Coordinates of C-alpha atoms and ligand atoms in Angstrom, one line a residue:
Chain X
X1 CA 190.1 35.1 105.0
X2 CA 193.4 36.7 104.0
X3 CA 195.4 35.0 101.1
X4 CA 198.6 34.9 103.0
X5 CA 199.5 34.1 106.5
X6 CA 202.7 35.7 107.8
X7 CA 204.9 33.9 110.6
X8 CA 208.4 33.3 112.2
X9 CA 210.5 29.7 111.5
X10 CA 213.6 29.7 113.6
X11 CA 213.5 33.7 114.0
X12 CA 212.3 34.7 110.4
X13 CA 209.5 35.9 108.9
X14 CA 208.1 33.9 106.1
X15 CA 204.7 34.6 104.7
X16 CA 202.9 31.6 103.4
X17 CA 199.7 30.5 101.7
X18 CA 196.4 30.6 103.9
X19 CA 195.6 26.9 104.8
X20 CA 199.3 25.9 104.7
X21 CA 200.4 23.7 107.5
X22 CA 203.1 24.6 110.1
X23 CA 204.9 21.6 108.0
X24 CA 204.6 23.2 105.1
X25 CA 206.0 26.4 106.5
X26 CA 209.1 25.2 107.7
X27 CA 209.9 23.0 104.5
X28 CA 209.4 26.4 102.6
X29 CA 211.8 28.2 105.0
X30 CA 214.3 25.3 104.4
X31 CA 213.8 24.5 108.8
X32 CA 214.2 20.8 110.2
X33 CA 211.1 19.9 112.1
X34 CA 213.7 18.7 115.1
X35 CA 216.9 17.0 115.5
X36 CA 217.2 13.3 116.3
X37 CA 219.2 11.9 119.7
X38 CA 222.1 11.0 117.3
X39 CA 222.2 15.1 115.8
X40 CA 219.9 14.1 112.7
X41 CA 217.5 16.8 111.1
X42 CA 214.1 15.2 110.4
X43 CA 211.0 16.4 109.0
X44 CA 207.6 15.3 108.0
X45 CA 207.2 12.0 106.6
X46 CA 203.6 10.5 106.8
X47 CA 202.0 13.7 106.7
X48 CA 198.7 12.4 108.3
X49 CA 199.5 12.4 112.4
X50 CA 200.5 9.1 112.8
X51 CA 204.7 9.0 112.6
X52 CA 205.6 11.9 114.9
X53 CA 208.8 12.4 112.8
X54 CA 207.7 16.1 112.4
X55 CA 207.5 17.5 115.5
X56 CA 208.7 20.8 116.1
X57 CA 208.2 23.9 119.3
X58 CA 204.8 26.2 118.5
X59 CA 204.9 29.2 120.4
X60 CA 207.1 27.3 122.9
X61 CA 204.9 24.0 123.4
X62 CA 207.4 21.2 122.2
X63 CA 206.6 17.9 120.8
X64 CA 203.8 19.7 118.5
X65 CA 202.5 17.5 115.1
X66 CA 203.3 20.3 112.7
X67 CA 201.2 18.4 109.3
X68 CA 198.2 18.3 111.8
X69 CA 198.3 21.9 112.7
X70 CA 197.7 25.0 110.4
X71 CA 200.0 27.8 110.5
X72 CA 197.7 31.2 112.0
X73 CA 199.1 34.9 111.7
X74 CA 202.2 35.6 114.2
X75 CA 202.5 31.8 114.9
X76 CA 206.8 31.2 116.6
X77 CA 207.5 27.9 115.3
X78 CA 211.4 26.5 116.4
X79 CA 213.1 23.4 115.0
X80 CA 213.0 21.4 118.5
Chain I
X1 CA 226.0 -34.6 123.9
X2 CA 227.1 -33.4 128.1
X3 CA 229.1 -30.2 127.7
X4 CA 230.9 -29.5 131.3
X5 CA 231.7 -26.6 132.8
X6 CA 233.2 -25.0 136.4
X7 CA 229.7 -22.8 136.6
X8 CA 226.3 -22.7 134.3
X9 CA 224.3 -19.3 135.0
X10 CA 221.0 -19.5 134.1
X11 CA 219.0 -16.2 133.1
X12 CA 221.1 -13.2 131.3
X13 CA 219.2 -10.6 133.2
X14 CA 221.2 -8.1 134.9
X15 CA 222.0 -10.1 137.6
X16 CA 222.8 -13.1 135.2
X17 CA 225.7 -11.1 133.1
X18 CA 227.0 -9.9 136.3
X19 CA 227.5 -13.2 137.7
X20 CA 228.8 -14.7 134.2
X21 CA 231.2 -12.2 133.6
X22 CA 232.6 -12.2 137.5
X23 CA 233.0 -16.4 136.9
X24 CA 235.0 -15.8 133.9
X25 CA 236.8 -13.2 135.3
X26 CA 238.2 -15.5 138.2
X27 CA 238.6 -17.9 135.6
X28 CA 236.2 -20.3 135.7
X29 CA 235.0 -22.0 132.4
X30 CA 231.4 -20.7 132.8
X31 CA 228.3 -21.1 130.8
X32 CA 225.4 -18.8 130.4
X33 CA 221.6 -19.7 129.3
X34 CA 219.0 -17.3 128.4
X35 CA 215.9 -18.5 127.4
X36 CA 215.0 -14.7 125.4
X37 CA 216.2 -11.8 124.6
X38 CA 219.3 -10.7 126.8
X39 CA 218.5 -8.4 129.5
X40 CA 214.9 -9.2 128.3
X41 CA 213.0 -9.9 131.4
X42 CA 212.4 -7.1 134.8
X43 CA 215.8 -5.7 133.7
X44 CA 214.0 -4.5 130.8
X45 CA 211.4 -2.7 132.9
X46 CA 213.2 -1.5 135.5
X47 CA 214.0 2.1 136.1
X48 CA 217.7 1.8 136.3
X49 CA 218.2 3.7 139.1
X50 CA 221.2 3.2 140.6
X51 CA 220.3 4.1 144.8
X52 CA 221.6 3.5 147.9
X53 CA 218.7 2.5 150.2
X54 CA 218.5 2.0 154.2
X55 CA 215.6 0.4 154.7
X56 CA 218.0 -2.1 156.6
X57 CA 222.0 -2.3 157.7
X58 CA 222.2 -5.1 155.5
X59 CA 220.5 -3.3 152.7
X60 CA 222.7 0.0 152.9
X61 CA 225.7 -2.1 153.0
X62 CA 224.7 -4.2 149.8
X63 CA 223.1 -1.4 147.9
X64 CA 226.4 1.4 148.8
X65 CA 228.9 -1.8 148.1
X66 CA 227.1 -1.8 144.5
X67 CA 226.6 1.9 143.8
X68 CA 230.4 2.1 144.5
X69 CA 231.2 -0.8 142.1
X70 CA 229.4 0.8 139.1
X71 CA 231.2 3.9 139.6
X72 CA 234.0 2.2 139.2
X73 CA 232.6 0.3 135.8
X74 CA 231.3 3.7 134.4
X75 CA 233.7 4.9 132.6
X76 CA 234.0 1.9 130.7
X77 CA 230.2 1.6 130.0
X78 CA 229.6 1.7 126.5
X79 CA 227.4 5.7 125.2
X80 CA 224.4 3.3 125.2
X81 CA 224.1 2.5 128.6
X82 CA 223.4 6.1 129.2
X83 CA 225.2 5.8 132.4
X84 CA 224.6 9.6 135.0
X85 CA 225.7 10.3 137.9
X86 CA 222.1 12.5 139.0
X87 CA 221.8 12.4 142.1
X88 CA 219.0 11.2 144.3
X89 CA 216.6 13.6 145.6
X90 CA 214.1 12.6 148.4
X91 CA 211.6 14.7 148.7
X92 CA 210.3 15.8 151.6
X93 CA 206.6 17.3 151.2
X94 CA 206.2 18.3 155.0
X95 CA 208.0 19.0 158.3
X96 CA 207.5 15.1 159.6
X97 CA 208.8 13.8 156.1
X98 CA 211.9 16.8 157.3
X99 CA 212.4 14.9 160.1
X100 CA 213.0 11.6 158.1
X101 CA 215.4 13.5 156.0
X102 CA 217.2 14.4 159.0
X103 CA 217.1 10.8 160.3
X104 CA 218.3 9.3 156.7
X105 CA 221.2 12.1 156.6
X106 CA 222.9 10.2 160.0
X107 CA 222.3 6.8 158.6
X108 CA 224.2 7.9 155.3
X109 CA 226.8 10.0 156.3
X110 CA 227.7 6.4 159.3
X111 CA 227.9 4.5 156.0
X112 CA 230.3 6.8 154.2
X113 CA 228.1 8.3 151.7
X114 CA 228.0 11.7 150.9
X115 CA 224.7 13.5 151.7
X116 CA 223.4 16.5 151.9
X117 CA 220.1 18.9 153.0
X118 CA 218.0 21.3 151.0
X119 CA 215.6 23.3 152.1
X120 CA 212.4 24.8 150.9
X121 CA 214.0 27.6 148.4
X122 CA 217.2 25.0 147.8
X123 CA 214.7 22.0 146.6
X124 CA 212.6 25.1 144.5
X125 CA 215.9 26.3 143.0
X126 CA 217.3 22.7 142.1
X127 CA 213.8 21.1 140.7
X128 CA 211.8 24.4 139.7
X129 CA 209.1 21.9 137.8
X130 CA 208.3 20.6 141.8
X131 CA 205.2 22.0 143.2
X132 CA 205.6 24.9 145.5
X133 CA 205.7 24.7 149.2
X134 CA 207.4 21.7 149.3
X135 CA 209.3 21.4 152.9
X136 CA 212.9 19.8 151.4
X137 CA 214.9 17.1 150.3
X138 CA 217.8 14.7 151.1
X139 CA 220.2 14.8 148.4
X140 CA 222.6 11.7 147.7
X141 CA 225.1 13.1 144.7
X142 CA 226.6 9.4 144.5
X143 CA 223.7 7.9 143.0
X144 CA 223.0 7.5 138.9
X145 CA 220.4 6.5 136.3
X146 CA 221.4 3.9 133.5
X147 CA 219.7 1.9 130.6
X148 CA 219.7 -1.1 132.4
X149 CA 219.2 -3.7 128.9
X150 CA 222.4 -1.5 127.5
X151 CA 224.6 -2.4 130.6
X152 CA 222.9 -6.3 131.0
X153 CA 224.4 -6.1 127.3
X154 CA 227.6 -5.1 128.2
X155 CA 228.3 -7.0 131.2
X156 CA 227.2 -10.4 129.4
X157 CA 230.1 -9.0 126.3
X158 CA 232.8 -8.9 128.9
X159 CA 232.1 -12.3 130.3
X160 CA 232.0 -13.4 127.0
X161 CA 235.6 -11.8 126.1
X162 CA 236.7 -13.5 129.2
X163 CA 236.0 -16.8 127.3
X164 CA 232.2 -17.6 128.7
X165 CA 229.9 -19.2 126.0
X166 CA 226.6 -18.0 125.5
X167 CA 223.5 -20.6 125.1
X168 CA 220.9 -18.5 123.6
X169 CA 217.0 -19.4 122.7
X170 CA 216.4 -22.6 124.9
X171 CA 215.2 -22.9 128.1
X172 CA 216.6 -25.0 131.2
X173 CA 214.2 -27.5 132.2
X174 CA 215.0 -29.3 135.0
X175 CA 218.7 -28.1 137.0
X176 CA 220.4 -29.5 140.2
X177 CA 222.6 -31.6 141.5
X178 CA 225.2 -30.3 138.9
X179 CA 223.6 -31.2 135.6
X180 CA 220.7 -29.2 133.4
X181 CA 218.6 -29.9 131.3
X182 CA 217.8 -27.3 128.4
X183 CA 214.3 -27.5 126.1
X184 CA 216.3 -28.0 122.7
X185 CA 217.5 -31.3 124.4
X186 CA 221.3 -30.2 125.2
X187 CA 222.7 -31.0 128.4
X188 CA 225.3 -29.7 130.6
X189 CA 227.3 -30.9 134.0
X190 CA 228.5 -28.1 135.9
X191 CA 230.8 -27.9 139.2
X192 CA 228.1 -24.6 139.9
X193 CA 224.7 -23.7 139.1
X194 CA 223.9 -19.8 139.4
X195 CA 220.2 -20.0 139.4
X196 CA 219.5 -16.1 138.2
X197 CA 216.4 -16.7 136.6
X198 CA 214.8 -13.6 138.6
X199 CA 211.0 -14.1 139.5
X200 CA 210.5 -17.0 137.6
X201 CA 213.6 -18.8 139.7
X202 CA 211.3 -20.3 142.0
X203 CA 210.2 -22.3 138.5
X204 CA 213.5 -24.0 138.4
X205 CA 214.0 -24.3 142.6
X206 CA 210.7 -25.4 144.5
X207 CA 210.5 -23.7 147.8
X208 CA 212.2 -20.1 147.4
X209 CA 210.5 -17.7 149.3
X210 CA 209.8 -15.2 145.9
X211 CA 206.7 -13.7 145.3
X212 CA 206.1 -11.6 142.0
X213 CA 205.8 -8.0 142.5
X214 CA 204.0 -6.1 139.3
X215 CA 205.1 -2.5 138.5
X216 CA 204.1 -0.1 136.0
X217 CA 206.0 3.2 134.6
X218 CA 205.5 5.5 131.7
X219 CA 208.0 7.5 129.7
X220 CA 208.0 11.0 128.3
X221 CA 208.8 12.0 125.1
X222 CA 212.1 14.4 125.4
X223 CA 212.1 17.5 127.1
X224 CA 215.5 18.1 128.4
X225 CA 215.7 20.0 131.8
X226 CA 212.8 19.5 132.9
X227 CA 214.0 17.2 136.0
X228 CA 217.5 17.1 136.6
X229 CA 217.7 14.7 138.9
X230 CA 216.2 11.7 140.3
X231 CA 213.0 12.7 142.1
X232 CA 211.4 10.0 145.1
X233 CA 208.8 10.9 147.3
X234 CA 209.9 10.2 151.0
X235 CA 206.6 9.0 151.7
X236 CA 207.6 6.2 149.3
X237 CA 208.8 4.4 152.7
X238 CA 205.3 3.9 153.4
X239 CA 204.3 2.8 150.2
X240 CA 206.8 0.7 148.8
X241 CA 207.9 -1.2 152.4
X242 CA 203.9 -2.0 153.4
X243 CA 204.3 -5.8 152.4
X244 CA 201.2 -6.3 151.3
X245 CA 198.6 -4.1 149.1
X246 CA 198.9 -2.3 145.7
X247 CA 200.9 1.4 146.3
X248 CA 202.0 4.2 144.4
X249 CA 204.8 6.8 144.8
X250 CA 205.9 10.0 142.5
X251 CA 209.4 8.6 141.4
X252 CA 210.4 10.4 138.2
X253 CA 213.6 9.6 136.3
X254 CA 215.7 12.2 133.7
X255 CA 217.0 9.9 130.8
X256 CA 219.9 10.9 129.4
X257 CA 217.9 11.8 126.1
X258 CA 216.0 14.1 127.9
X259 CA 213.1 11.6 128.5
X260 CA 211.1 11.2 131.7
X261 CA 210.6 8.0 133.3
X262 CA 207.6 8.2 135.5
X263 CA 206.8 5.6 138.0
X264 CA 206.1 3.8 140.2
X265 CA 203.5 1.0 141.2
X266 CA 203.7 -2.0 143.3
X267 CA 201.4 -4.9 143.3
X268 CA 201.4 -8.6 144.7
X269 CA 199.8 -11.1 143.4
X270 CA 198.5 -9.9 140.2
X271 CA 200.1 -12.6 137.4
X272 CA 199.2 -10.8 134.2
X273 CA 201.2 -8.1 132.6
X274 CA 198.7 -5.9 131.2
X275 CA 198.5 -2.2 132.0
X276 CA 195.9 -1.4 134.5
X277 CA 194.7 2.0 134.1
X278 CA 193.2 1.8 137.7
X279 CA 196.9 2.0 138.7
X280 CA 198.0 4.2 136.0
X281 CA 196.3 6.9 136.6
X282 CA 196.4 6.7 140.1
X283 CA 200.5 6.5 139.6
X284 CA 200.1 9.7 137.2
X285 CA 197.7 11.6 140.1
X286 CA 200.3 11.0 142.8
X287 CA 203.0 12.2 140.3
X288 CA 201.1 14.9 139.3
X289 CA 200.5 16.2 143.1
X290 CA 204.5 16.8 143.3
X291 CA 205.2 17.8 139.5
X292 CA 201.9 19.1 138.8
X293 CA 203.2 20.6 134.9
X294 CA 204.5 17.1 133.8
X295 CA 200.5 16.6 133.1
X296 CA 201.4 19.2 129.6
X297 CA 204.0 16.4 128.8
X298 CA 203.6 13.9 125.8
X299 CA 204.3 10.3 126.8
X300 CA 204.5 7.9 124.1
X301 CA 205.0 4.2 126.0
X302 CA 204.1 2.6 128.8
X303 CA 204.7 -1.0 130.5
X304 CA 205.2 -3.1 133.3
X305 CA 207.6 -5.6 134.9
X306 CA 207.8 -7.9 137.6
X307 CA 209.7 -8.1 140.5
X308 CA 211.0 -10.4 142.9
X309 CA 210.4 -10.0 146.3
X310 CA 211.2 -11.8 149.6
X311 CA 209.7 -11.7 152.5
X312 CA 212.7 -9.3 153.8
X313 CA 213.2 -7.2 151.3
X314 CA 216.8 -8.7 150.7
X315 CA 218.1 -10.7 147.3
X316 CA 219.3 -14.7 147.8
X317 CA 222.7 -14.8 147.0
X318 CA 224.7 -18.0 148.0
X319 CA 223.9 -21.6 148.7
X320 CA 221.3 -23.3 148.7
X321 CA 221.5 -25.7 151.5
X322 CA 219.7 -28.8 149.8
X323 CA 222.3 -29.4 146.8
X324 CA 225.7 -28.2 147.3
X325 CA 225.9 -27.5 143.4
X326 CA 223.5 -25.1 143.3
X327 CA 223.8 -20.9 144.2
X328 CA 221.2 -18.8 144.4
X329 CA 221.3 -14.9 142.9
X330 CA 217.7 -14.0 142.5
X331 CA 214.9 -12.2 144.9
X332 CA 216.5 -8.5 144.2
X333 CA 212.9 -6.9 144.4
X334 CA 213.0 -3.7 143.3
X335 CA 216.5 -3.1 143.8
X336 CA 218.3 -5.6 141.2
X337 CA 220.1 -3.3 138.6
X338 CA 221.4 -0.9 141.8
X339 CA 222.8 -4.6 143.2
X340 CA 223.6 -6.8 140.7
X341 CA 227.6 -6.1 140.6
X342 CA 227.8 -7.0 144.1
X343 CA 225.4 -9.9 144.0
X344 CA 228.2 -11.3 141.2
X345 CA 231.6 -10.1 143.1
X346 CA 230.1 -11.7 146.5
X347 CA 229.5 -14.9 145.2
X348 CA 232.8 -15.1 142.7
X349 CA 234.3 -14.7 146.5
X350 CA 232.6 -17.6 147.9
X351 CA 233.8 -19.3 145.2
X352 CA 237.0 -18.1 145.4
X353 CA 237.4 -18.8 149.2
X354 CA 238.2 -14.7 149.1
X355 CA 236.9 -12.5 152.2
X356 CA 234.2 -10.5 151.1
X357 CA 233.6 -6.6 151.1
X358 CA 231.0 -7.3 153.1
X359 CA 229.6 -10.0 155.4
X360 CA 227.6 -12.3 153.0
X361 CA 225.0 -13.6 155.7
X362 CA 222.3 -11.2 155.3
X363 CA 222.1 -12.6 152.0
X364 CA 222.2 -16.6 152.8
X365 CA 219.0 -18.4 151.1
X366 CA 219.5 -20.5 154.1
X367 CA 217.8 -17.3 156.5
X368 CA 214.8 -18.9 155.4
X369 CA 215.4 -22.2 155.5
X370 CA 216.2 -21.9 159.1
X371 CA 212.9 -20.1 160.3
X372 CA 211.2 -22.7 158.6
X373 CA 212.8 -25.4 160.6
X374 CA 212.2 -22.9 163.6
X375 CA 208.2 -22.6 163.0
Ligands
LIG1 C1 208.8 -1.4 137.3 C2 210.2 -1.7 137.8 C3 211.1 -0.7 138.2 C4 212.4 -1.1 138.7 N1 213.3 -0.1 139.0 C5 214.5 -0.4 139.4 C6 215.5 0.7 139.7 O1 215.2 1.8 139.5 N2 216.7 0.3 140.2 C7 217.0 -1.0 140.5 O2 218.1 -1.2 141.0 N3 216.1 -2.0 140.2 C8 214.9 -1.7 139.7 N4 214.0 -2.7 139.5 C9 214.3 -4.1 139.8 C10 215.2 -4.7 138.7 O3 214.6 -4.4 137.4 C11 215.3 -6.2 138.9 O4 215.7 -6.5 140.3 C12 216.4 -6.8 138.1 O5 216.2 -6.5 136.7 C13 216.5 -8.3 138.2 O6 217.4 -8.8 137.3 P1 217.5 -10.4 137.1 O7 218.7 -10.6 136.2 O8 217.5 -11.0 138.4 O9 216.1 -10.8 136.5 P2 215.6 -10.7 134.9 O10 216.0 -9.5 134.3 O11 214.1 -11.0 135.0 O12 216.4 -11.9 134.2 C14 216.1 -13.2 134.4 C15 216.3 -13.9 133.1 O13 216.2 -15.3 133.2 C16 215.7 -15.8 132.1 N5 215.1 -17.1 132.5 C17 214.1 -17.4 133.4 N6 213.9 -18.7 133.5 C18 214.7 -19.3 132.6 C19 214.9 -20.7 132.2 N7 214.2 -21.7 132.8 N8 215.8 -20.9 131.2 C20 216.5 -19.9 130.6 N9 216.4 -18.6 131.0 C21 215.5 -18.3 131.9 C22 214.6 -14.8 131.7 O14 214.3 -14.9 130.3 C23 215.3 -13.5 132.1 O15 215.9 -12.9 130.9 C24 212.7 -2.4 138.9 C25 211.8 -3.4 138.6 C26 210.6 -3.1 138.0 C27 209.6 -4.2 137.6
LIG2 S1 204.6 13.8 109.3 FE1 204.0 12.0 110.4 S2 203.0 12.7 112.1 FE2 203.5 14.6 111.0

């Protein structure tokens, strides 16, 4: 298994840890999760599946639980 | 301790705040009495579609009358009724449901409202998420979504800026011949009593013709675009208008949000409000044989409601023939958010003595009375 896993948050490449979390990844790059109805950024709060406060678009599937999901070479991950 | 008033409404539903706020509007000192939360009860489950229907002269009138009274309202609805102006779409999945869209198109354009056809590729381009090979659709610009609790909210504020007190958290007992009782041991005379209790009216009046009609619907989590507007299949005529036996149609919604709200169900005779996934998933197969990609879709809440049907398919607004205190604005079915401004500015104008937009009869809870007396 590689050391470091290499992906795009909102168009850039960031290269993180192996076993990282796609929540993970876009704290590092500094990405909200997804915007709120009112125009809020949130991000991950619970951290175990159960809040849904960090969902974000994983290779264009919306509504994705990014602290459930691991990041995987060339993964597109987009704020939602 | 009597408090008196010109009118008492009981139940701020949709229909309730319509009816307070057109009492207090013609200035009479009015009352209103909610037993829970406001807007709590089917106008919290309903869909909030806001549709003209032809199912019968008397319901185009009533349900255009009403679509053209909330556009006049909109632009003072508050951002969190989430008031749109859609569109209806109803689709046509074959050449004999074409022919029905044909049929509908004269009926609408006699009353006035503007219609128009799509065919095959027009339907594909307008809804691309619809399965292909779809034959077309009737499109009705005029009609609109809203969140019905928001503008329940709303309508019960204005009638209460018009001077109406509010009697929250007690029930009415016992009502009629112009006094109530309430459960915290209040009283009050009034001049009027609105029952608008909605399906449990016939709690409060013995003898309506109202039977309880169970519906279930399921919302998406946000996904903005993928239905633009509101989506009914035409086959729903079938379906919802059979009077007895459990049905389903695809009837999607687009919430302002970007949420989906998928429905629909219809059930008599079924008293307990607990999800049924017999009728869920049969609801989510028929939805998913017209928008076969919403499947991919998250939702994250379902529910149900009850309305309250007649044996006609039209509300009771009026009299009611055995106390000449008591009015009647209940038995709206499935069709009470669309009809609730009219339901309130027809009977401010039989209290008013004023000629109405439209020829109340239809309407009379006497109809009934008088086949009874006939059979
Ligand atoms: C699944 C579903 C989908 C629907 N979709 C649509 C739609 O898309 N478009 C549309 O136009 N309509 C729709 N409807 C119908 C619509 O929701 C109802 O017709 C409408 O909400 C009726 O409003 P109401 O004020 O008469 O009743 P309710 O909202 O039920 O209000 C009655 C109120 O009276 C109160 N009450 C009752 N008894 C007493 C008492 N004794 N004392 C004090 N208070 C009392 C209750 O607490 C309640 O709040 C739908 C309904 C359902 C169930
Ligand atoms: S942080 Fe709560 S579900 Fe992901």
């Amino acid at each position: 298994m590689p050391e470091t896993i290499s992906l795009t948050v909102n168009g850039n490449r960031i290269t993180v840890p192996s076993g990282a979390t796609v929540a993970v990844a876009m704290m590092s790059a500094s990405a909200p999760c997804r915007v709120s109805v009112s125009g809020k950024p949130r991000g991950p709060l619970c951290g175990m599946g159960i809040c849904f406060e960090c969902r974000a678009v994983i290779d264009g599937v919306p509504h994705r639980r990014t602290c459930q999901i691991l990041c995987e070479p060339g993964m597109d991950v987009c704020t939602q | 301790m009597t408090q008196r008033y010109d009118a008492v409404v009981i139940g701020a539903g949709i229909v309730g705040a319509a009816c307070a706020r057109e009492c207090a509007q013609a200035g009479m000192r009015t009352a209103i009495i909610e037993q829970g939360t406001i807007g709590g009860g089917a106008t919290a489950a309903g869909m909030g579609h806001i549709v003209v229907m032809d199912d019968s002269p008397a319901q185009l009138a009533l349900t255009r009358y009403s679509q053209l009274l909330w556009s006049d309202l909109a632009s003072q609805l508050p951002p969190s009724a989430e008031y749109e102006t859609c569109g209806t779409l109803w689709v046509a999945a074959d050449e004999e449901e074409m022919a029905e869209v044909l049929r509908k198109q004269e009926l609408y354009r006699s009353a006035g409202v503007p219609v128009e056809v799509l065919d095959q590729a027009q339907l594909r381009e307008a809804e691309p998420n619809l399965r292909p090979g779809l034959a077309g659709a009737l499109l009705i610009q005029s009609d609109a979504v809203l969140y019905p609790s928001a503008a329940a909210l709303h309508l019960l504020n204005q009638a209460i800026e018009q001077g109406a007190d509010l009697c929250a958290g007690a029930h009415v007992l016992h009502c009629g011949n112009g006094s109530l009782q309430l459960s915290d041991g209040t009283t009050f005379a009034a001049d009027r009593i609105i029952n608008a209790a909605g399906a449990l009216a016939g709690a409060l009046t013995p003898g309506l013709q109202i039977r309880k009609r169970k519906g279930h619907l399921v919302i998406t989590d946000r996904y903005p675009g993928f239905v633009r507007h509101q989506l009914v299949e035409l086959g729903y005529l079938k379906s919802a208008h059979s009077v007895s036996g459990d049905s389903v149609a695809f009837n999607v919604q687009p919430r302002k949000t970007g949420q989906i709200l998928i429905g629909s169900s219809r059930q008599y005779d079924e008293e307990s409000p607990g999800i049924e996934s017999r009728i869920l998933t049969a609801m989510l197969d028929r939805v998913g044989q017209y928008m076969p990609g919403i499947a991919e879709l998250s939702a994250i809440r379902s529910w149900t409601g009850f309305r309250a049907a007649t044996p006609d398919k039209l509300p009771l607004i009026g009299p009611d023939e055995r106390d000449p205190t008591l009015f009647l604005a209940t038995g709206h079915e499935g069709l009470g958010i669309t009809t609730s401004l009219a339901t309130a500015r027809l009977l401010a104008d039989h209290f008013r003595g004023a000629a109405p937009a439209i020829p109340l009869d239809p309407y009379l809870p006497s109809r009934f009375a008088a086949e009874a007396a006939h059979a």
